[in-house]
Structures are given as C-alpha cells and as structure tokens.
Coordinates of C-alpha atoms in Angstrom, one line a residue:
X1 CA -0.3 27.5 -22.6
X2 CA 0.7 24.4 -24.7
X3 CA -1.9 21.8 -24.0
X4 CA -1.9 18.1 -24.9
X5 CA -5.4 16.5 -24.8
X6 CA -5.3 12.7 -24.8
X7 CA -8.6 12.2 -26.6
X8 CA -10.4 15.4 -27.5
X9 CA -12.9 13.8 -29.9
X10 CA -15.8 13.2 -27.6
X11 CA -17.8 15.1 -24.9
X12 CA -15.5 16.4 -22.1
X13 CA -12.3 16.0 -24.2
X14 CA -13.8 18.0 -27.0
X15 CA -15.1 20.7 -24.6
X16 CA -11.6 21.1 -23.1
X17 CA -10.0 21.3 -26.6
X18 CA -12.7 23.7 -27.8
X19 CA -12.5 26.0 -24.7
X20 CA -8.7 26.0 -24.7
X21 CA -8.5 26.8 -28.5
X22 CA -11.0 29.6 -28.1
X23 CA -8.9 31.1 -25.3
X24 CA -5.9 31.2 -27.5
X25 CA -4.0 28.2 -26.2
X26 CA -1.8 25.9 -28.4
X27 CA -3.8 22.6 -28.3
X28 CA -2.8 19.2 -29.6
X29 CA -5.3 16.3 -29.5
X30 CA -4.0 12.8 -29.7
X31 CA -6.5 10.0 -30.3
X32 CA -7.4 7.2 -32.7
X33 CA -10.1 9.4 -34.1
X34 CA -12.8 6.7 -33.9
X35 CA -15.2 8.2 -31.4
X36 CA -15.7 11.6 -33.1
X37 CA -14.1 14.5 -34.9
X38 CA -11.5 16.9 -33.7
X39 CA -12.3 20.5 -32.9
X40 CA -11.9 22.8 -35.9
X41 CA -8.6 24.6 -35.8
X42 CA -7.0 22.2 -33.3
X43 CA -3.9 20.2 -34.2
X44 CA -4.8 16.5 -34.3
X45 CA -2.4 13.6 -34.3
X46 CA -3.1 9.9 -34.4
X47 CA -2.2 7.5 -31.6
X48 CA -3.4 4.2 -30.4
X49 CA -3.1 4.0 -26.6
X50 CA -3.6 0.3 -26.6
X51 CA 0.0 0.2 -27.7
X52 CA 2.9 1.0 -25.3
X53 CA 4.2 3.4 -27.9
X54 CA 0.8 4.9 -28.5
X55 CA 2.1 8.5 -27.8
X56 CA 5.0 8.3 -30.2
X57 CA 3.4 11.0 -32.4
X58 CA 4.4 13.6 -29.8
X59 CA 7.8 12.2 -28.9
X60 CA 10.3 14.9 -27.9
X61 CA 7.6 17.5 -27.5
X62 CA 7.0 19.4 -24.2
X63 CA 3.7 20.6 -22.8
X64 CA 2.6 23.0 -20.1
X65 CA -0.4 20.8 -19.3
X66 CA -1.9 17.4 -20.2
X67 CA -5.5 16.4 -20.0
X68 CA -6.5 12.7 -19.8
X69 CA -9.7 10.8 -19.2
X70 CA -8.6 7.1 -19.7
X71 CA -10.2 4.3 -17.7
X72 CA -7.5 1.8 -18.5
X73 CA -4.6 1.4 -16.1
X74 CA -2.3 0.4 -18.9
X75 CA -3.0 3.6 -20.8
X76 CA -2.2 5.6 -17.6
X77 CA 1.0 3.8 -17.0
X78 CA 2.2 4.2 -20.7
X79 CA 1.3 7.9 -20.7
X80 CA 3.1 8.6 -17.4
X81 CA 6.2 6.8 -18.7
X82 CA 6.1 8.6 -22.0
X83 CA 5.5 12.1 -20.7
X84 CA 7.4 12.1 -17.4
X85 CA 9.8 15.1 -17.4
X86 CA 8.1 16.7 -20.4
X87 CA 4.9 18.1 -18.8
X88 CA 4.4 20.8 -16.3
X89 CA 0.9 19.8 -15.1
X90 CA -1.3 16.8 -15.6
X91 CA -5.1 16.8 -15.2
X92 CA -6.6 13.4 -14.9
X93 CA -10.4 13.0 -14.9
X94 CA -11.4 10.2 -12.6
X95 CA -14.9 9.4 -11.2
X96 CA -16.9 9.5 -8.1
X97 CA -17.2 5.7 -8.6
X98 CA -13.8 5.4 -6.9
X99 CA -15.7 5.7 -3.6
X100 CA -17.2 2.5 -2.3
X101 CA -19.6 4.3 0.1
X102 CA -22.6 5.6 -1.8
X103 CA -24.9 5.9 1.2
X104 CA -23.2 8.5 3.5
X105 CA -24.0 12.1 2.7
X106 CA -21.4 14.9 2.9
X107 CA -18.3 12.9 2.1
X108 CA -15.2 14.8 0.9
X109 CA -12.6 13.9 -1.7
X110 CA -9.7 14.5 0.6
X111 CA -10.9 12.1 3.3
X112 CA -13.3 9.6 1.7
X113 CA -12.3 6.0 1.5
X114 CA -11.4 4.7 -2.0
X115 CA -11.8 1.3 -3.6
X116 CA -8.8 -0.9 -3.7
X117 CA -7.0 -0.7 -7.1
X118 CA -8.0 -3.1 -9.8
X119 CA -6.1 -6.4 -9.9
X120 CA -3.3 -6.5 -12.5
X121 CA -5.2 -8.7 -14.8
X122 CA -8.1 -6.3 -15.1
X123 CA -7.4 -3.4 -17.6
X124 CA -10.7 -2.6 -19.4
X125 CA -13.9 -2.6 -17.3
X126 CA -15.9 -2.3 -20.5
X127 CA -15.0 -6.0 -21.3
X128 CA -17.9 -7.2 -19.2
X129 CA -16.5 -6.0 -15.9
X130 CA -18.1 -2.6 -15.2
X131 CA -18.0 -3.4 -11.5
X132 CA -14.3 -2.7 -11.9
X133 CA -14.8 0.8 -13.3
X134 CA -14.1 2.5 -10.0
X135 CA -11.1 0.3 -9.1
X136 CA -9.6 0.8 -12.6
X137 CA -9.8 4.6 -12.1
X138 CA -8.1 4.2 -8.7
X139 CA -5.3 2.3 -10.5
X140 CA -5.1 5.1 -13.1
X141 CA -4.9 7.8 -10.4
X142 CA -2.0 5.9 -8.8
X143 CA -0.1 5.3 -12.0
X144 CA -0.3 8.9 -13.0
X145 CA 0.7 10.3 -9.6
X146 CA 3.6 7.8 -9.4
X147 CA 4.8 8.4 -12.9
X148 CA 4.4 12.2 -13.2
X149 CA 4.7 13.2 -9.5
X150 CA 2.0 14.1 -7.1
X151 CA 3.1 17.7 -7.0
X152 CA 2.1 18.1 -10.7
X153 CA -1.1 16.1 -10.8
X154 CA -4.7 17.3 -10.5
X155 CA -7.2 14.5 -9.9
X156 CA -10.7 15.5 -10.9
X157 CA -13.3 12.9 -9.7
X158 CA -16.2 13.7 -11.8
X159 CA -19.9 13.2 -11.0
X160 CA -22.6 13.3 -13.6
X161 CA -21.4 15.5 -16.5
X162 CA -24.2 17.1 -18.6
X163 CA -24.6 19.6 -21.4
X164 CA -24.1 19.7 -25.2
X165 CA -22.8 16.4 -26.8
X166 CA -24.0 14.3 -23.8
X167 CA -24.7 11.0 -25.5
X168 CA -26.2 9.4 -22.4
X169 CA -30.0 9.3 -21.7
X170 CA -29.8 11.0 -18.4
X171 CA -29.9 14.8 -18.6
X172 CA -31.2 14.7 -22.2
X173 CA -34.2 12.7 -21.0
X174 CA -35.3 15.6 -18.8
X175 CA -34.7 18.1 -21.5
X176 CA -36.8 16.2 -24.0
X177 CA -39.5 15.5 -21.4
X178 CA -39.8 19.2 -20.4
X179 CA -40.0 20.2 -24.1
X180 CA -43.0 17.8 -24.4
X181 CA -44.9 19.4 -21.5
X182 CA -48.1 18.2 -19.9
X183 CA -48.1 16.3 -16.6
X184 CA -44.5 15.3 -15.7
X185 CA -43.8 12.4 -13.4
X186 CA -41.3 13.7 -10.8
X187 CA -39.7 10.9 -8.9
X188 CA -39.3 10.6 -5.2
X189 CA -39.5 13.6 -2.9
X190 CA -39.1 17.3 -3.8
X191 CA -36.3 17.5 -1.1
X192 CA -34.2 14.6 -2.6
X193 CA -30.8 15.8 -3.7
X194 CA -29.5 16.1 -7.3
X195 CA -26.0 17.0 -8.3
X196 CA -24.3 17.3 -11.7
X197 CA -21.8 19.5 -13.5
X198 CA -21.9 21.3 -16.9
X199 CA -19.3 20.0 -19.3
X200 CA -18.1 23.5 -20.1
X201 CA -17.8 24.4 -16.5
X202 CA -15.6 21.4 -16.0
X203 CA -13.6 22.3 -19.1
X204 CA -13.1 25.8 -17.7
X205 CA -11.9 24.3 -14.4
X206 CA -9.4 22.0 -16.0
X207 CA -7.9 24.9 -17.8
X208 CA -7.8 27.0 -14.6
X209 CA -6.0 24.1 -12.9
X210 CA -3.4 23.9 -15.7
X211 CA -2.7 27.6 -15.6
X212 CA -2.5 27.9 -11.8
X213 CA -0.9 24.5 -11.0
X214 CA -3.8 23.2 -8.9
X215 CA -2.9 19.7 -7.6
X216 CA -4.5 17.1 -5.4
X217 CA -7.8 15.2 -5.5
X218 CA -11.1 17.1 -5.9
X219 CA -14.7 16.2 -6.7
X220 CA -15.9 17.5 -10.0
X221 CA -19.6 18.1 -9.5
X222 CA -21.8 20.9 -8.5
X223 CA -23.3 21.5 -5.1
X224 CA -26.3 19.3 -4.3
X225 CA -29.7 20.9 -4.8
X226 CA -33.3 19.8 -4.1
X227 CA -34.9 17.9 -7.0
X228 CA -37.7 20.4 -6.9
X229 CA -35.3 23.2 -7.8
X230 CA -33.8 21.1 -10.6
X231 CA -37.1 20.2 -12.2
X232 CA -38.7 23.5 -11.7
X233 CA -35.9 25.4 -13.3
X234 CA -35.8 23.0 -16.2
X235 CA -39.5 23.4 -16.6
X236 CA -39.3 27.2 -16.5
X237 CA -36.5 27.2 -19.1
X238 CA -37.9 24.6 -21.5
X239 CA -41.6 23.6 -21.0
X240 CA -44.7 25.0 -22.7
X241 CA -47.1 26.9 -20.4
X242 CA -49.3 24.7 -18.2
X243 CA -46.6 22.0 -17.6
X244 CA -47.0 20.5 -14.1
X245 CA -45.0 18.3 -11.9
X246 CA -46.6 15.3 -10.1
X247 CA -44.4 13.8 -7.3
X248 CA -44.6 10.0 -7.1
X249 CA -42.9 8.3 -4.1
X250 CA -40.1 5.8 -4.4
X251 CA -42.1 2.8 -3.1
X252 CA -44.8 3.2 -5.7
X253 CA -42.2 3.6 -8.5
X254 CA -40.5 0.4 -7.4
X255 CA -43.9 -1.4 -7.4
X256 CA -44.4 -0.2 -11.0
X257 CA -41.0 -1.4 -12.1
X258 CA -39.7 2.1 -12.8
X259 CA -36.0 1.8 -12.7
X260 CA -33.3 4.3 -11.5
X261 CA -30.6 6.4 -13.1
X262 CA -30.7 5.4 -16.8
X263 CA -31.8 2.9 -19.4
X264 CA -35.1 1.4 -20.5
X265 CA -38.0 2.2 -18.2
X266 CA -35.8 4.4 -16.0
X267 CA -36.2 7.9 -14.5
X268 CA -32.8 9.4 -14.9
X269 CA -31.0 11.1 -12.0
X270 CA -33.3 9.3 -9.6
X271 CA -31.6 6.8 -7.3
X272 CA -33.0 4.6 -4.5
X273 CA -32.7 5.9 -0.9
X274 CA -31.1 5.3 1.5
X275 CA -28.7 3.1 -0.4
X276 CA -27.5 6.1 -2.6
X277 CA -28.1 8.9 -0.2
X278 CA -24.4 10.0 -0.5
X279 CA -24.0 9.6 -4.3
X280 CA -25.3 13.1 -5.2
X281 CA -24.7 14.8 -1.8
X282 CA -21.0 15.1 -1.6
X283 CA -19.4 18.1 0.1
X284 CA -17.8 20.0 -2.8
X285 CA -16.8 23.1 -0.8
X286 CA -13.1 22.5 -1.6
X287 CA -13.9 22.3 -5.3
X288 CA -15.9 25.5 -5.3
X289 CA -13.2 27.3 -3.4
X290 CA -10.6 26.0 -5.9
X291 CA -12.5 27.6 -8.8
X292 CA -15.1 25.1 -10.0
X293 CA -17.9 27.3 -11.6
X294 CA -21.6 26.5 -11.7
X295 CA -23.7 28.2 -14.4
X296 CA -27.5 28.5 -14.1
X297 CA -29.5 25.3 -14.9
X298 CA -31.4 27.2 -17.6
X299 CA -28.1 27.9 -19.5
X300 CA -27.2 24.2 -19.5
X301 CA -30.7 23.2 -20.4
X302 CA -31.0 25.6 -23.4
X303 CA -27.6 24.7 -24.8
X304 CA -28.4 21.0 -24.5
X305 CA -31.7 21.4 -26.1
X306 CA -30.1 23.3 -29.0
X307 CA -27.6 20.5 -29.5
X308 CA -30.3 17.8 -29.3
X309 CA -32.3 19.6 -32.0
X310 CA -29.4 20.3 -34.3
X311 CA -27.9 16.7 -34.1
X312 CA -30.8 14.4 -33.3
X313 CA -28.9 11.4 -34.7
X314 CA -26.5 11.7 -31.7
X315 CA -29.2 11.7 -29.0
X316 CA -29.6 8.4 -27.2
X317 CA -33.1 7.2 -26.6
X318 CA -33.9 6.0 -23.1
X319 CA -35.7 6.6 -19.9
X320 CA -39.4 6.1 -19.2
X321 CA -41.4 6.0 -22.4
X322 CA -44.3 8.4 -22.8
X323 CA -46.9 5.6 -22.7
X324 CA -45.3 4.1 -19.6
X325 CA -45.2 7.4 -17.8
X326 CA -48.9 8.0 -18.5
X327 CA -49.7 4.6 -17.2
X328 CA -47.8 5.1 -13.9
X329 CA -49.4 8.5 -13.4
X330 CA -52.9 7.1 -13.9
X331 CA -52.2 4.3 -11.4
X332 CA -50.8 6.8 -8.9
X333 CA -53.8 9.0 -9.2
X334 CA -56.1 6.0 -8.7
X335 CA -54.1 4.9 -5.7
X336 CA -54.2 8.4 -4.2
X337 CA -57.9 9.0 -4.8

C-alpha cells in the first residue's frame, strides 16, 4: 500500500508511519518538520499546509491511502482539493469533542448529535479559541467528505490517546505515580468509568481501514472500564510492592481544589459527574466490530514507562504534585476518622 501521512512527525502520525513502514508499506510523510523528526527509513517531504499549495511536493503522485489529523478547516479544504482523484482512501482523525453532549452515557458515533461547524472566520482554535476545537473538527470532517467523497473517507473520532510519545500529562501522570508507589490517591468511585486507546492500536486500525476500505464515522477509543480496574492493573504492572489505593470522593476533591483531567493540581482522567458521565462511556461496539484492537493495560503502561525513562526531556510535568497529594490524603483520613 502506498500511504501518504500528512504530518508523521509527532505521536499518532509517527505511530502510523512507523507501523506502516514496519509492515512493508511505501510511506511518505509530508510536514513542516517542526514538531519532531521523521521515522527512520520513511520518505519525508517538506510542506507548509498554511499555504494553499502546501501539498505541492507530492503533485502528480497517487496514493492508496492518506492519513490526516489536522484541526484547521483550511488545511482540510486544501488537502481535499489537492488530492481529490488521486487517493483511494482517506483516514481523517477527528475527536470526540465534536459531540456537544458530554453527560449522556452510551452514545454512538453513527447517531450522536454533532456541534455545528465552525464559522468561516475561525480556522485555528489554538489561537485562543479552544472552545472551537470541536466545531473546527466538524468543519474538517465535512470538507474532506465533500472533497474526497464520502465513499472513500474514514472518520475516526478519537478519545484519549495514550502510549509512548504521549507528551500530555494525563496517562504519563499515572505511570509516574505508580512507579513512585506508596499510598496513591484514587479519585472518585471505583465504579467510575475510564476510557482511552493505545496509540499503536489506533495506528493498526488506521492501516486496517486503508487496506479494507472502511468508511463512515467511528469512535476511536477503547471500551469503558471501571476506574478500579484501570488503576489496579497499572499498579500491578508498575508499582513497587505494598502500593495501595485510597479512594477519595469527588465532593472532597472539589473542596480541596483538586482539578479534573490535566494541568496543575489535577488528577488526570478524572472528570466531574454527572456533567461528564458520557465523555468516557461511549458505545464503541461498532468500532470493535470494525477491527479496533485493545491491548492489555500492562502493555501500554510498560511501553510508556520505557519511553518516559529513555526520553525524560519529552515528558510533560503536570498533575497533582507529591506534596499536594500527601496533604489531601492526610485531610481525607482526618475527615474520615
């Protein structure tokens, strides 16, 4: 398969390029080359997608499949215009942020309501308009389907992507925390749901979609699991003997100014309920039936830990600091006594 990766120098794009190259596919990555390096052995060409002619380096070439992660509608329109008629299949990585309803569990990609597309004047949500991230991805989905043809487009609405080269502070926080051991603050309830997808599982699925011609919109995240399973399996894979989990309820965490999801003073992968009861509890039955794999948590954890140890300069610091966690735990034990 001849594959064009638009990007290919960071996280999921690199995973797709690496996996495809290892499988013997002919891979070309087109990017500015500012966010990271190309995969060894993969053809790399320079292109600036901010320009309407940003894909000129591959003018006249044909590809069996294209992979794209852009969040800018103008990039999607330019790519569709430049590649229409020259590609067999187009995989576009969108996001679960295209859905406005984060509260209702069990939603499906083929029936859930979407945000309205972004207004024409909004093209880059990173320019201080991150509330437009979901609407911009909707605009990208529409532009690619309209330009390439819905019968050749695979829309993958990704959830939380984790694994090696994850430069967020979300999954890596829990890897580092379990490595440290001791008493671990577990947020919320053991039965709260958690959902994520390994970057290499997603890369495998993208390649499967390109080979088999999978089309339509699917959620790219693993089946929801109880938080107790997530943390217990992480502990068993990574933590020193004697590591324990102490469950602290949501109301107390809010009182202590512990924040959700990511960032300073946050407990990653924890979200307030019921407002976000649907965010990590989507029905991904169609995705699993369409070939989305899900490797064991221990595999993802150990590979992530190895990457974090080998390239510590790339690991983002964040989450609840050790001293803050210890303080919250002391206060919780005092309250519970």
